[in-house]
Amino acid sequence: MEIRASPNCVQGKRRSPKAEIQGKGSHLPARAILLRAFKKEALLELWAADTEDKSYVLVNEYRICTSSGILGPSAALATNRCGGFLRIGLVQSAEHFFLSLHISYPNTSDRILGSHQNPGGDIFLHGNCASIGCLPITDDGIKEVYWLAVQVRNLGQQHLPIHIFPARLTDDGLKASATTHPKQPALIAFWSNLKQGHDLFEKTHRLPIIKTRGDGTYEFVDKITSRGKH
């Protein structure tokens, strides 16, 4: 299957993932997806690829219609902070929502960097437009994303990644975020670490190998570069 970047996404004319891929004459479904959430911009991106080790293209965008909580690095449930390189799992329903995707928060990094007493949890990507600490993308949006998540899971993608950022972490984006959170060096250091993974994907459109160091920070390895060393 060949998937090309969609001009409809770039121009903001939203169609379903199925319509986007069919419109390119491709065979459905894609075999790998990636979700990227930008909390400041209230935007969720859906990327797809032939396989997990191929280049991804932007298939669709969804507005996050409300959000709450501090923008990462990790979270006590009381403050609902969430961010980083996570995974999603299929859930038939969550309380108050007819469809949802569970987000694997807290992950290893969160457990090291966050509150050891109560790191938080129960974070979902879901429908509707009401939320505390989660990512709601309306019922229509979650139906589209859930449909494609089921397809790629059935075709063998075991881990469905979701990358959650406080904002688009361009150089200016990081500076702006740092300005709004003065005297929080640990938070800024965490966002700077996220920026490394953000920038690597922006450069290659391929999923990097992501590891967690002993101090809780992420390490990113470009798969192509890594193969060239062997």
Coordinates of N, CA, C and O in Angstrom, one line a residue, residues 85 108-110 112-113 186 189-190 193-194 196 210-220:
F85 N 6.1 9.9 25.5 CA 6.0 8.9 24.5 C 5.4 7.6 25.1 O 6.0 6.8 25.8
T108 N 7.4 4.1 32.2 CA 8.5 4.0 33.0 C 9.1 5.4 33.4 O 9.5 5.6 34.5
S109 N 9.2 6.2 32.4 CA 9.7 7.6 32.6 C 8.9 8.3 33.7 O 9.4 9.0 34.6
D110 N 7.6 8.2 33.5 CA 6.7 8.9 34.5 C 6.9 8.4 35.9 O 6.9 9.2 36.9
I112 N 9.6 7.2 37.2 CA 10.8 7.7 37.8 C 10.8 9.2 38.1 O 11.2 9.6 39.1
L113 N 10.2 10.0 37.2 CA 10.2 11.4 37.3 C 9.1 12.0 38.1 O 9.1 13.1 38.6
A186 N 12.9 21.7 36.2 CA 12.7 20.3 35.9 C 11.7 20.1 34.8 O 11.8 19.2 33.9
A189 N 13.4 21.0 31.5 CA 14.3 20.0 31.1 C 13.6 18.8 30.5 O 14.0 18.2 29.5
F190 N 12.4 18.5 31.0 CA 11.6 17.4 30.5 C 11.1 17.7 29.1 O 11.2 16.9 28.2
N193 N 13.8 17.4 26.6 CA 14.1 16.0 26.3 C 13.0 15.5 25.3 O 13.3 14.8 24.3
L194 N 11.7 15.9 25.5 CA 10.7 15.6 24.5 C 11.0 16.2 23.1 O 10.7 15.5 22.1
Q196 N 13.7 16.5 21.6 CA 14.7 15.6 20.8 C 13.9 14.6 20.0 O 14.2 14.4 18.8
I210 N 12.8 4.3 21.0 CA 12.8 5.1 22.2 C 13.0 4.2 23.4 O 12.4 3.2 23.6
K211 N 14.0 4.6 24.2 CA 14.4 3.9 25.4 C 14.3 4.9 26.6 O 14.4 6.1 26.4
T212 N 14.2 4.3 27.8 CA 14.2 5.1 29.0 C 15.4 4.9 29.8 O 15.7 3.8 30.1
R213 N 16.2 6.0 30.1 CA 17.4 5.8 30.8 C 17.0 5.7 32.3 O 15.9 5.9 32.7
G214 N 18.1 5.4 33.1 CA 17.9 5.1 34.5 C 17.4 6.4 35.3 O 16.7 6.3 36.3
D215 N 17.7 7.6 34.7 CA 17.2 8.8 35.4 C 15.9 9.3 34.9 O 15.4 10.3 35.3
G216 N 15.2 8.4 34.0 CA 13.9 8.8 33.6 C 13.8 9.5 32.3 O 12.7 9.7 31.7
T217 N 14.9 10.0 31.8 CA 14.9 10.7 30.5 C 14.8 9.7 29.4 O 15.2 8.6 29.5
Y218 N 14.4 10.2 28.2 CA 14.2 9.4 27.0 C 15.5 9.4 26.2 O 16.2 10.5 26.1
E219 N 15.8 8.3 25.6 CA 16.9 8.2 24.6 C 16.3 7.8 23.3 O 15.5 6.9 23.2
F220 N 16.7 8.5 22.2 CA 16.2 8.3 20.9 C 17.2 7.9 19.9 O 18.3 8.4 19.8

